[in-house]
Amino acid sequence: MLSWQFSLISCRSVMQITNDVVSPPSADQSIGPAPPDPHRFSTPPHYVATATEAVNNYRENPAAIWYKDNTDPNDPVGRYAYQRLRQTCFIPHVVPKFKLCEEDKFYAIGSCFARGIEKSLAGHKIAVESAAPEFAKLQPANREGSGLGFTNKYNTYSILNELRWALDPDVEFPRDSIVPLTKTTWYDPHTNPTLEFADLEETLERRALMQAVTKRIRNCRAVVLTLGLAEVWRDVKANVFVNRTPIPSLFKTDPDRYEFQLSSFGENWANLEAIHALLSQYGHPDVHIIVTVSPVPLMNTFSTMDIVVANTWAKSLLRAVAQEWAAAHSNVDYFPSYEIVQNSDRAAAWDPDLRHVRGPGVQHIMDLFLGKYLE
């Protein structure tokens, strides 16, 4: 039986973006597809170095070499990649672009890794505006789930949506995207459905609370953004992308309402650039953004690909766009949570489902994150 839950790290527990760039025919299909545009992704390299600079990079980088002859592969303090990858928990060489202070306010948005960041920061008595105390009254239906799991944002469209609805005074929340499930319950597809479904009034109250909390990002110097999914769903009637796979019953009651898409590099790039522009305009005057990619794989795929292939494609796309985005802005940095989990010992990193990261693995990531970025 298919599970429709797309939860990310250990969470068992767009402006309204129109369709101007999605699914348009590239040409009249009766005369065949349009010829490829050789300049579509023709962009300059994000880093160019002289030969001298490149050699200096090599010499000064303690993690620049994969393997060397006549070295012990099991040396626990070895500097070569083939030695470091034999350790239980992989520790990447990380050189942060910037430092943050314990006095800074943080905001975490994205998949479940954002919830892990919130918990770790709160444990260090650091202000985390996204973990609002007002959310405490909203308890998950499944008590094993994360209390803040309903705030998860799984794709770049849903992250951008939430920020635009909260920050841009010219953008309104698409009220018609909230849909009835029964005569007494409604569904907000821009949340993660971990809460009990409620009547329309309470559903709208939850929506208003979420947007009120999201506004607090304006006071946060530090924003942590986690990318999770590249498979996305669009509400055709409301003309807006939603957060995750719609509730299965909606495919029966209104089968033509939602459209599935495999998002492209260009679309995710455009969303991240729009997020940067929003935070630059409405956010903290010295905002710093740390972008990560969740290591937790897809629960299932709605493409024709093998789930393992689909997951590799999605994570590769998100990982690449995150790197490019960080390279394009001095106030954006990439943190390799994805690489830490993928290159740690499988038995130590993952639960038996090979999907949820074990507690010690999550703690290892958080300790490294805090150690690198906090002064």
C-alpha positions as a Python dict, from the first residue, in 0.01 Angstrom:
ca = {
    (1, 'M'): (0, 0, 0),
    (2, 'L'): (140, 336, -100),
    (3, 'S'): (228, 576, 176),
    (4, 'W'): (141, 930, 81),
    (5, 'Q'): (350, 1087, 354),
    (6, 'F'): (657, 1272, 236),
    (7, 'S'): (816, 1335, 577),
    (8, 'L'): (1185, 1426, 597),
    (9, 'I'): (1460, 1404, 868),
    (10, 'S'): (1328, 1186, 1150),
    (11, 'C'): (980, 1336, 1162),
    (12, 'R'): (757, 1034, 1186),
    (13, 'S'): (603, 1158, 1411),
    (14, 'V'): (549, 3195, -421),
    (15, 'M'): (402, 3462, -391),
    (16, 'Q'): (112, 3294, -544),
    (17, 'I'): (316, 3152, -826),
    (18, 'T'): (122, 3142, -1147),
    (19, 'N'): (177, 2895, -1423),
    (20, 'D'): (352, 3129, -1664),
    (21, 'V'): (663, 2912, -1676),
    (22, 'V'): (513, 2571, -1616),
    (23, 'S'): (397, 2321, -1875),
    (24, 'P'): (368, 2557, -2174),
    (25, 'P'): (413, 2381, -2507),
    (26, 'S'): (752, 2475, -2647),
    (27, 'A'): (609, 2477, -2999),
    (28, 'D'): (308, 2376, -3200),
    (29, 'Q'): (310, 2000, -3142),
    (30, 'S'): (177, 1941, -3492),
    (31, 'I'): (509, 2054, -3638),
    (32, 'G'): (731, 1885, -3382),
    (33, 'P'): (930, 2011, -3086),
    (34, 'A'): (1122, 2336, -3093),
    (35, 'P'): (1497, 2308, -3162),
    (36, 'P'): (1716, 2310, -2852),
    (37, 'D'): (1834, 2649, -2734),
    (38, 'P'): (2212, 2625, -2683),
    (39, 'H'): (2206, 2934, -2460),
    (40, 'R'): (1926, 2825, -2226),
    (41, 'F'): (2164, 2728, -1945),
    (42, 'S'): (2467, 2911, -2080),
    (43, 'T'): (2601, 3086, -1772),
    (44, 'P'): (2956, 3178, -1677),
    (45, 'P'): (3139, 2960, -1424),
    (46, 'H'): (3083, 3077, -1068),
    (47, 'Y'): (3453, 3053, -986),
    (48, 'V'): (3764, 3108, -1197),
    (49, 'A'): (4119, 3095, -1063),
    (50, 'T'): (4462, 3145, -1209),
    (51, 'A'): (4693, 2846, -1214),
    (52, 'T'): (4880, 2987, -915),
    (53, 'E'): (4559, 3036, -718),
    (54, 'A'): (4439, 2686, -804),
    (55, 'V'): (4766, 2529, -689),
    (56, 'N'): (4748, 2730, -367),
    (57, 'N'): (4393, 2602, -312),
    (58, 'Y'): (4521, 2248, -351),
    (59, 'R'): (4810, 2300, -113),
    (60, 'E'): (4610, 2478, 156),
    (61, 'N'): (4305, 2251, 149),
    (62, 'P'): (4353, 1972, 409),
    (63, 'A'): (4080, 1765, 244),
    (64, 'A'): (4184, 1796, -121),
    (65, 'I'): (4312, 1441, -178),
    (66, 'W'): (4111, 1120, -208),
    (67, 'Y'): (4386, 859, -186),
    (68, 'K'): (4762, 817, -154),
    (69, 'D'): (4971, 505, -205),
    (70, 'N'): (5130, 336, 95),
    (71, 'T'): (4896, 488, 353),
    (72, 'D'): (4688, 296, 605),
    (73, 'P'): (4321, 299, 496),
    (74, 'N'): (4210, 244, 855),
    (75, 'D'): (4407, 531, 1008),
    (76, 'P'): (4142, 701, 1228),
    (77, 'V'): (4308, 1041, 1192),
    (78, 'G'): (4404, 1008, 827),
    (79, 'R'): (4347, 1313, 609),
    (80, 'Y'): (4264, 1132, 285),
    (81, 'A'): (3905, 1086, 179),
    (82, 'Y'): (3930, 706, 158),
    (83, 'Q'): (4037, 707, 524),
    (84, 'R'): (3781, 959, 647),
    (85, 'L'): (3501, 772, 472),
    (86, 'R'): (3577, 464, 683),
    (87, 'Q'): (3482, 645, 1003),
    (88, 'T'): (3141, 585, 1159),
    (89, 'C'): (3035, 947, 1117),
    (90, 'F'): (3174, 1137, 822),
    (91, 'I'): (3315, 1481, 906),
    (92, 'P'): (3351, 1704, 599),
    (93, 'H'): (3596, 1990, 578),
    (94, 'V'): (3376, 2299, 617),
    (95, 'V'): (3496, 2658, 585),
    (96, 'P'): (3201, 2888, 660),
    (97, 'K'): (3165, 3209, 463),
    (98, 'F'): (3048, 3390, 773),
    (99, 'K'): (2991, 3354, 1145),
    (100, 'L'): (2676, 3397, 1348),
    (101, 'C'): (2635, 3497, 1712),
    (102, 'E'): (2438, 3343, 1996),
    (103, 'E'): (2262, 3679, 2024),
    (104, 'D'): (2132, 3652, 1666),
    (105, 'K'): (1776, 3546, 1607),
    (106, 'F'): (1735, 3240, 1386),
    (107, 'Y'): (1458, 3127, 1154),
    (108, 'A'): (1448, 2775, 1009),
    (109, 'I'): (1226, 2692, 713),
    (110, 'G'): (1203, 2388, 490),
    (111, 'S'): (1193, 2014, 554),
    (112, 'C'): (1241, 1835, 884),
    (113, 'F'): (1607, 1930, 911),
    (114, 'A'): (1473, 2276, 994),
    (115, 'R'): (1299, 2125, 1296),
    (116, 'G'): (1626, 1964, 1405),
    (117, 'I'): (1802, 2300, 1380),
    (118, 'E'): (1528, 2460, 1590),
    (119, 'K'): (1565, 2199, 1862),
    (120, 'S'): (1943, 2224, 1875),
    (121, 'L'): (1947, 2603, 1877),
    (122, 'A'): (1682, 2617, 2149),
    (123, 'G'): (1892, 2376, 2352),
    (124, 'H'): (2172, 2633, 2340),
    (125, 'K'): (1932, 2907, 2460),
    (126, 'I'): (1935, 3076, 2119),
    (127, 'A'): (1625, 3260, 1998),
    (128, 'V'): (1452, 3061, 1722),
    (129, 'E'): (1160, 3260, 1587),
    (130, 'S'): (1025, 2975, 1371),
    (131, 'A'): (967, 2760, 1682),
    (132, 'A'): (694, 2990, 1809),
    (133, 'P'): (548, 2913, 2152),
    (134, 'E'): (201, 2980, 2006),
    (135, 'F'): (233, 2657, 1808),
    (136, 'A'): (226, 2455, 2131),
    (137, 'K'): (-153, 2454, 2130),
    (138, 'L'): (-155, 2273, 1795),
    (139, 'Q'): (-79, 1911, 1876),
    (140, 'P'): (-13, 1651, 1605),
    (141, 'A'): (-268, 1378, 1552),
    (142, 'N'): (9, 1119, 1581),
    (143, 'R'): (181, 1174, 1916),
    (144, 'E'): (498, 1017, 1780),
    (145, 'G'): (534, 1299, 1528),
    (146, 'S'): (711, 1629, 1560),
    (147, 'G'): (500, 1894, 1728),
    (148, 'L'): (610, 2143, 1463),
    (149, 'G'): (597, 1899, 1173),
    (150, 'F'): (293, 2072, 1025),
    (151, 'T'): (517, 2372, 944),
    (152, 'N'): (748, 2169, 717),
    (153, 'K'): (798, 2313, 368),
    (154, 'Y'): (918, 2049, 128),
    (155, 'N'): (988, 2227, -201),
    (156, 'T'): (1119, 2564, -315),
    (157, 'Y'): (773, 2667, -437),
    (158, 'S'): (614, 2615, -95),
    (159, 'I'): (899, 2795, 84),
    (160, 'L'): (864, 3090, -153),
    (161, 'N'): (485, 3083, -118),
    (162, 'E'): (499, 3106, 259),
    (163, 'L'): (748, 3391, 257),
    (164, 'R'): (560, 3595, 0),
    (165, 'W'): (225, 3557, 173),
    (166, 'A'): (383, 3674, 498),
    (167, 'L'): (618, 3946, 374),
    (168, 'D'): (498, 4098, 48),
    (169, 'P'): (203, 4333, 109),
    (170, 'D'): (99, 4304, -254),
    (171, 'V'): (53, 3927, -244),
    (172, 'E'): (-253, 3762, -92),
    (173, 'F'): (-294, 3404, 22),
    (174, 'P'): (-506, 3211, -233),
    (175, 'R'): (-807, 3136, -16),
    (176, 'D'): (-959, 2912, -283),
    (177, 'S'): (-670, 2668, -250),
    (178, 'I'): (-809, 2551, 86),
    (179, 'V'): (-1049, 2269, 4),
    (180, 'P'): (-1320, 2074, 188),
    (181, 'L'): (-1260, 1711, 276),
    (182, 'T'): (-1597, 1641, 437),
    (183, 'K'): (-1895, 1848, 541),
    (184, 'T'): (-1710, 1950, 856),
    (185, 'T'): (-1339, 1933, 776),
    (186, 'W'): (-1109, 2134, 549),
    (187, 'Y'): (-757, 2092, 419),
    (188, 'D'): (-481, 2350, 379),
    (189, 'P'): (-246, 2196, 118),
    (190, 'H'): (28, 2443, 208),
    (191, 'T'): (90, 2269, 541),
    (192, 'N'): (205, 1920, 630),
    (193, 'P'): (-110, 1733, 745),
    (194, 'T'): (14, 1610, 1081),
    (195, 'L'): (-265, 1787, 1271),
    (196, 'E'): (-624, 1667, 1305),
    (197, 'F'): (-834, 1809, 1024),
    (198, 'A'): (-1061, 2089, 1146),
    (199, 'D'): (-1352, 2302, 1034),
    (200, 'L'): (-1298, 2599, 805),
    (201, 'E'): (-1273, 2854, 1084),
    (202, 'E'): (-999, 2669, 1269),
    (203, 'T'): (-818, 2585, 945),
    (204, 'L'): (-805, 2955, 859),
    (205, 'E'): (-695, 3040, 1213),
    (206, 'R'): (-404, 2799, 1179),
    (207, 'R'): (-316, 2958, 846),
    (208, 'A'): (-324, 3308, 999),
    (209, 'L'): (-104, 3192, 1287),
    (210, 'M'): (150, 3040, 1051),
    (211, 'Q'): (171, 3359, 847),
    (212, 'A'): (201, 3571, 1161),
    (213, 'V'): (494, 3357, 1278),
    (214, 'T'): (656, 3365, 933),
    (215, 'K'): (657, 3747, 950),
    (216, 'R'): (907, 3717, 1236),
    (217, 'I'): (1173, 3620, 985),
    (218, 'R'): (1210, 3996, 930),
    (219, 'N'): (1391, 4020, 1264),
    (220, 'C'): (1624, 3724, 1205),
    (221, 'R'): (1984, 3773, 1100),
    (222, 'A'): (2020, 3398, 1046),
    (223, 'V'): (1792, 3198, 816),
    (224, 'V'): (1840, 2823, 766),
    (225, 'L'): (1669, 2690, 454),
    (226, 'T'): (1643, 2315, 384),
    (227, 'L'): (1550, 2175, 43),
    (228, 'G'): (1362, 1846, 37),
    (229, 'L'): (1164, 1761, -277),
    (230, 'A'): (1185, 1825, -650),
    (231, 'E'): (863, 1637, -735),
    (232, 'V'): (589, 1898, -698),
    (233, 'W'): (213, 1934, -727),
    (234, 'R'): (18, 2230, -863),
    (235, 'D'): (-341, 2323, -785),
    (236, 'V'): (-471, 2393, -1135),
    (237, 'K'): (-791, 2564, -1018),
    (238, 'A'): (-621, 2800, -772),
    (239, 'N'): (-312, 2828, -997),
    (240, 'V'): (-66, 2772, -715),
    (241, 'F'): (189, 2510, -618),
    (242, 'V'): (118, 2321, -297),
    (243, 'N'): (349, 2187, -29),
    (244, 'R'): (324, 1814, -86),
    (245, 'T'): (114, 1540, -241),
    (246, 'P'): (-255, 1627, -193),
    (247, 'I'): (-472, 1412, 34),
    (248, 'P'): (-552, 1093, -165),
    (249, 'S'): (-929, 1138, -135),
    (250, 'L'): (-905, 1456, -340),
    (251, 'F'): (-788, 1257, -640),
    (252, 'K'): (-1127, 1083, -628),
    (253, 'T'): (-1353, 1378, -551),
    (254, 'D'): (-1176, 1624, -783),
    (255, 'P'): (-940, 1423, -1006),
    (256, 'D'): (-853, 1709, -1243),
    (257, 'R'): (-768, 1964, -978),
    (258, 'Y'): (-401, 1877, -921),
    (259, 'E'): (-115, 1839, -1164),
    (260, 'F'): (211, 1656, -1097),
    (261, 'Q'): (542, 1796, -1219),
    (262, 'L'): (910, 1716, -1206),
    (263, 'S'): (1052, 2060, -1137),
    (264, 'S'): (1357, 2176, -1329),
    (265, 'F'): (1689, 2323, -1225),
    (266, 'G'): (1582, 2656, -1373),
    (267, 'E'): (1253, 2664, -1182),
    (268, 'N'): (1419, 2585, -850),
    (269, 'W'): (1690, 2840, -921),
    (270, 'A'): (1428, 3106, -997),
    (271, 'N'): (1246, 3026, -672),
    (272, 'L'): (1565, 3055, -466),
    (273, 'E'): (1652, 3383, -634),
    (274, 'A'): (1303, 3513, -554),
    (275, 'I'): (1351, 3403, -191),
    (276, 'H'): (1680, 3592, -176),
    (277, 'A'): (1517, 3902, -321),
    (278, 'L'): (1233, 3883, -69),
    (279, 'L'): (1464, 3848, 229),
    (280, 'S'): (1686, 4125, 97),
    (281, 'Q'): (1388, 4358, 66),
    (282, 'Y'): (1182, 4265, 371),
    (283, 'G'): (1420, 4074, 597),
    (284, 'H'): (1692, 4168, 843),
    (285, 'P'): (1929, 4432, 700),
    (286, 'D'): (2222, 4194, 757),
    (287, 'V'): (2047, 3866, 678),
    (288, 'H'): (2263, 3555, 632),
    (289, 'I'): (2125, 3236, 479),
    (290, 'I'): (2250, 2881, 523),
    (291, 'V'): (2105, 2639, 267),
    (292, 'T'): (2106, 2261, 313),
    (293, 'V'): (1964, 1958, 135),
    (294, 'S'): (1781, 1692, 333),
    (295, 'P'): (1942, 1349, 305),
    (296, 'V'): (1610, 1174, 368),
    (297, 'P'): (1491, 1002, 48),
    (298, 'L'): (1153, 1019, -118),
    (299, 'M'): (893, 793, 35),
    (300, 'N'): (753, 724, -309),
    (301, 'T'): (764, 869, -659),
    (302, 'F'): (486, 964, -897),
    (303, 'S'): (722, 957, -1193),
    (304, 'T'): (795, 651, -1406),
    (305, 'M'): (1142, 614, -1253),
    (306, 'D'): (1259, 356, -1004),
    (307, 'I'): (1228, 519, -660),
    (308, 'V'): (1606, 497, -609),
    (309, 'V'): (1670, 663, -946),
    (310, 'A'): (1403, 925, -880),
    (311, 'N'): (1555, 1006, -543),
    (312, 'T'): (1905, 1035, -689),
    (313, 'W'): (1776, 1268, -959),
    (314, 'A'): (1591, 1489, -711),
    (315, 'K'): (1874, 1515, -458),
    (316, 'S'): (2127, 1578, -734),
    (317, 'L'): (1917, 1859, -875),
    (318, 'L'): (1859, 2023, -538),
    (319, 'R'): (2221, 1976, -433),
    (320, 'A'): (2346, 2139, -754),
    (321, 'V'): (2109, 2434, -738),
    (322, 'A'): (2193, 2491, -370),
    (323, 'Q'): (2564, 2512, -453),
    (324, 'E'): (2505, 2751, -743),
    (325, 'W'): (2280, 2970, -531),
    (326, 'A'): (2534, 2988, -249),
    (327, 'A'): (2810, 3073, -496),
    (328, 'A'): (2603, 3359, -637),
    (329, 'H'): (2558, 3545, -307),
    (330, 'S'): (2808, 3646, -39),
    (331, 'N'): (2543, 3611, 232),
    (332, 'V'): (2439, 3254, 135),
    (333, 'D'): (2640, 2948, 236),
    (334, 'Y'): (2590, 2576, 178),
    (335, 'F'): (2614, 2335, 472),
    (336, 'P'): (2672, 1967, 375),
    (337, 'S'): (2419, 1784, 591),
    (338, 'Y'): (2335, 1568, 289),
    (339, 'E'): (2695, 1457, 244),
    (340, 'I'): (2741, 1388, 614),
    (341, 'V'): (2462, 1133, 624),
    (342, 'Q'): (2524, 978, 283),
    (343, 'N'): (2892, 920, 362),
    (344, 'S'): (2855, 795, 718),
    (345, 'D'): (2832, 427, 811),
    (346, 'R'): (2491, 313, 693),
    (347, 'A'): (2411, 104, 999),
    (348, 'A'): (2498, 393, 1229),
    (349, 'A'): (2332, 669, 1026),
    (350, 'W'): (1997, 516, 933),
    (351, 'D'): (1704, 345, 1097),
    (352, 'P'): (1620, 3, 947),
    (353, 'D'): (1391, 172, 692),
    (354, 'L'): (1703, 341, 543),
    (355, 'R'): (1502, 660, 536),
    (356, 'H'): (1497, 815, 882),
    (357, 'V'): (1825, 937, 1026),
    (358, 'R'): (1909, 800, 1372),
    (359, 'G'): (1920, 1042, 1662),
    (360, 'P'): (2299, 1029, 1706),
    (361, 'G'): (2341, 1107, 1337),
    (362, 'V'): (2117, 1409, 1361),
    (363, 'Q'): (2306, 1524, 1671),
    (364, 'H'): (2638, 1482, 1488),
    (365, 'I'): (2512, 1710, 1211),
    (366, 'M'): (2386, 1971, 1455),
    (367, 'D'): (2706, 1971, 1659),
    (368, 'L'): (2912, 2030, 1347),
    (369, 'F'): (2674, 2300, 1226),
    (370, 'L'): (2682, 2490, 1554),
    (371, 'G'): (3056, 2446, 1593),
    (372, 'K'): (3125, 2590, 1250),
    (373, 'Y'): (2883, 2882, 1239),
    (374, 'L'): (2845, 3005, 1595),
    (375, 'E'): (3111, 3236, 1735),
}
